[in-house]
Amino acid sequence: MSAYGAASVKAAPDLVRVRLVVERIEPSPKEAFEAGQANVAGLRSVLRRHDIADAAVSASRLRLSSAWEGYGKEREFLGYKCEASFTIESGNLDGFQQLLIDVVDAGVNRVDEVDFDVRAKGELRAQARRAAVQAARAKALLYAEAAGVQLGAVLHIQDVDPESLGNERYRGHGTGGATAEEDLAPGHVVVSAAVVLGFALAAQ
């Protein structure tokens, strides 16, 4: 017999990641690069004022492309666009709002993504996996009792990603997936795990 079990562990976030993009459009490639470099330097200065180490910043190289507006006959050449993206990690959640204000003032054009996380995700994942195994075993015991058989040894263990699109068949068989109610709890990071246990059966 196989039984699916899932569980989630909630924790308050202690880390935030934000993806920022700097874009400048100028008449010539040289001017675009110079403007982009100036904005990047300004952004770096702001990050250092917020005590964000260079190691906590992942940056792309400056990219250059032609910038256009409109379509067909109405298409208009705007100039050359210099673009760079940054992913920043910070543990200062209280100062995060002011950080966003300051980086936008420094020339950031887009804030593409903000993601709250926890540093101890590995430990939380281990807790969720233990709870998922317990849930699968409890379900298997219930089914074995109802069927009048005895639950035997575990024959196989299959780790399952509860948020994987390839595991829709397990939806509704346990908590902890992407659609669990607690995943919507504001101010928390939810770490989920799921497992399928295969048991041997014996007559009682």
Coordinates of C-alpha atoms in Angstrom, one line a residue:
M1 CA 0.0 0.0 0.0
S2 CA 1.2 3.5 -0.8
A3 CA 0.2 6.6 1.3
Y4 CA 0.9 10.2 0.6
G5 CA 1.7 12.6 3.4
A6 CA 2.4 16.3 3.4
A7 CA 3.2 19.0 6.0
S8 CA 4.1 22.7 6.2
V9 CA 6.1 24.7 8.7
K10 CA 5.6 28.4 9.1
A11 CA 8.3 31.0 10.2
A12 CA 8.6 34.7 10.3
P13 CA 10.9 36.0 7.5
D14 CA 14.3 37.2 8.4
L15 CA 15.6 37.8 4.8
V16 CA 14.4 39.8 1.8
R17 CA 15.5 39.5 -1.8
V18 CA 14.7 42.2 -4.3
R19 CA 15.4 42.4 -8.0
L20 CA 16.1 45.9 -9.3
V21 CA 16.7 47.1 -12.9
V22 CA 18.5 50.2 -14.0
E23 CA 17.7 51.5 -17.5
R24 CA 18.9 54.5 -19.3
I25 CA 18.1 55.6 -22.9
E26 CA 20.5 58.0 -24.6
P27 CA 21.1 59.1 -28.2
S28 CA 24.4 57.2 -28.6
P29 CA 25.9 54.0 -27.2
K30 CA 28.7 55.9 -25.4
E31 CA 26.2 58.2 -23.7
A32 CA 24.0 55.2 -22.7
F33 CA 26.9 53.4 -21.2
E34 CA 28.1 56.4 -19.3
A35 CA 24.6 57.1 -17.9
G36 CA 24.2 53.5 -17.0
Q37 CA 27.5 53.4 -15.2
A38 CA 26.7 56.6 -13.3
N39 CA 23.4 55.1 -12.1
V40 CA 25.1 51.8 -11.1
A41 CA 27.6 53.8 -9.1
G42 CA 24.9 55.7 -7.4
L43 CA 23.0 52.5 -6.5
R44 CA 26.2 51.0 -5.1
S45 CA 26.6 54.0 -2.9
V46 CA 23.0 53.8 -1.6
L47 CA 23.5 50.1 -0.8
R48 CA 26.6 50.7 1.2
R49 CA 24.8 53.4 3.2
H50 CA 22.3 50.7 4.1
D51 CA 25.1 48.4 5.2
I52 CA 24.5 45.9 2.4
A53 CA 27.8 44.2 1.6
D54 CA 29.0 43.8 -2.0
A55 CA 28.7 40.0 -1.5
A56 CA 25.0 40.3 -0.9
V57 CA 24.5 41.9 -4.4
S58 CA 24.4 39.9 -7.6
A59 CA 24.7 42.1 -10.6
S60 CA 24.5 41.6 -14.4
R61 CA 26.8 43.2 -16.9
L62 CA 25.7 46.3 -18.6
R63 CA 23.7 45.4 -21.7
L64 CA 23.1 47.6 -24.7
S65 CA 20.2 47.4 -27.1
S66 CA 18.2 49.7 -29.5
A67 CA 15.1 51.3 -28.0
W68 CA 12.0 51.7 -30.1
E69 CA 8.4 52.8 -29.5
G70 CA 5.3 52.0 -31.5
Y71 CA 4.7 49.5 -34.3
G72 CA 4.8 49.4 -38.1
K73 CA 5.0 52.8 -39.8
E74 CA 4.5 54.5 -36.4
R75 CA 7.6 52.9 -35.0
E76 CA 10.0 55.5 -33.7
F77 CA 13.7 55.1 -32.7
L78 CA 14.3 56.4 -29.2
G79 CA 18.0 55.8 -28.9
Y80 CA 20.2 53.2 -27.2
K81 CA 19.2 51.6 -23.9
C82 CA 21.7 50.5 -21.4
E83 CA 20.4 48.1 -18.8
A84 CA 21.7 46.3 -15.7
S85 CA 19.8 44.2 -13.2
F86 CA 20.7 43.5 -9.5
T87 CA 19.5 41.0 -7.0
I88 CA 20.0 42.2 -3.4
E89 CA 19.7 40.4 -0.1
S90 CA 19.1 42.1 3.1
G91 CA 18.3 41.0 6.7
N92 CA 17.1 44.5 7.7
L93 CA 13.4 44.0 7.1
D94 CA 12.6 47.1 9.2
G95 CA 14.7 49.3 6.9
F96 CA 13.5 47.7 3.6
Q97 CA 10.9 50.4 2.8
Q98 CA 13.4 53.2 3.0
L99 CA 15.9 51.1 1.0
L100 CA 13.4 50.9 -1.9
I101 CA 12.8 54.6 -1.7
D102 CA 16.5 55.4 -1.8
V103 CA 17.4 53.0 -4.7
V104 CA 14.6 54.5 -6.8
D105 CA 15.9 58.0 -6.0
A106 CA 19.4 56.8 -7.1
G107 CA 18.1 55.9 -10.6
V108 CA 16.5 52.4 -10.3
N109 CA 13.7 52.2 -13.0
R110 CA 12.1 49.0 -12.0
V111 CA 11.5 46.8 -9.0
D112 CA 10.8 43.5 -10.6
E113 CA 10.5 41.1 -7.7
V114 CA 10.4 41.2 -3.9
D115 CA 10.8 37.8 -2.1
F116 CA 10.7 37.3 1.7
D117 CA 12.6 34.2 2.9
V118 CA 14.2 32.6 6.0
R119 CA 17.9 31.8 6.4
A120 CA 17.1 28.5 8.2
K121 CA 15.1 27.0 5.4
G122 CA 17.1 23.8 5.5
E123 CA 16.1 23.2 9.1
L124 CA 12.5 24.0 8.4
R125 CA 12.4 21.7 5.4
A126 CA 13.7 18.9 7.6
Q127 CA 10.9 19.5 10.1
A128 CA 8.3 19.5 7.4
R129 CA 9.7 16.2 6.0
R130 CA 9.6 14.5 9.3
A131 CA 6.0 15.7 9.8
A132 CA 5.1 14.5 6.3
V133 CA 6.4 11.0 7.0
Q134 CA 4.3 11.0 10.2
A135 CA 1.3 12.0 8.2
A136 CA 1.8 9.3 5.6
R137 CA 2.3 6.6 8.3
A138 CA -0.9 7.8 10.2
K139 CA -2.9 7.6 7.0
A140 CA -1.5 4.2 6.1
L141 CA -2.4 2.9 9.6
L142 CA -5.9 4.1 9.3
Y143 CA -6.4 2.5 5.9
A144 CA -4.9 -0.8 7.1
E145 CA -7.2 -0.9 10.1
A146 CA -10.2 -0.1 8.0
A147 CA -9.3 -2.9 5.5
G148 CA -8.6 -5.4 8.3
V149 CA -4.9 -5.9 7.5
Q150 CA -1.7 -5.3 9.4
L151 CA 0.7 -2.6 8.3
G152 CA 4.2 -4.0 7.6
A153 CA 7.6 -2.6 7.0
V154 CA 8.3 0.4 4.7
L155 CA 9.3 -0.9 1.3
H156 CA 10.0 2.4 -0.5
I157 CA 10.1 6.1 0.2
Q158 CA 9.5 8.7 -2.6
D159 CA 10.2 12.3 -2.0
V160 CA 7.6 14.5 -3.6
D161 CA 7.7 18.2 -4.4
P162 CA 4.2 19.4 -3.1
E163 CA 4.4 22.4 -5.4
S164 CA 5.5 20.6 -8.6
L165 CA 3.1 20.8 -11.6
G166 CA 3.8 17.1 -12.2
N167 CA 2.2 16.0 -9.0
E168 CA -1.4 17.1 -9.4
R169 CA -2.6 13.6 -8.6
Y170 CA -1.6 14.1 -5.0
R171 CA -3.6 17.3 -4.6
G172 CA -6.2 17.0 -1.9
H173 CA -4.3 14.0 -0.3
G174 CA -2.6 16.1 2.4
T175 CA -1.7 19.6 3.5
G176 CA 1.4 21.5 2.7
G177 CA 1.0 22.1 -1.1
A178 CA 1.0 25.5 -2.9
T179 CA -2.7 25.8 -2.4
A180 CA -2.8 25.1 1.3
E181 CA -4.7 27.8 3.3
E182 CA -1.7 28.5 5.5
D183 CA 0.4 29.4 2.5
L184 CA -1.7 32.6 2.3
A185 CA -0.9 33.6 5.9
P186 CA 0.6 37.2 5.7
G187 CA 3.9 37.8 7.2
H188 CA 5.1 34.2 7.2
V189 CA 7.3 32.0 5.0
V190 CA 5.8 28.6 4.5
V191 CA 8.2 25.7 3.9
S192 CA 6.4 22.5 2.6
A193 CA 7.4 18.9 2.1
A194 CA 5.6 15.8 0.9
V195 CA 6.4 12.1 0.7
V196 CA 4.9 8.8 -0.5
L197 CA 5.6 5.7 1.6
G198 CA 5.1 2.2 0.4
F199 CA 4.2 -0.4 3.0
A200 CA 4.0 -4.2 3.0
L201 CA 0.7 -5.7 4.2
A202 CA -0.1 -8.8 6.2
A203 CA -3.3 -10.4 7.3
Q204 CA -4.2 -9.8 11.0

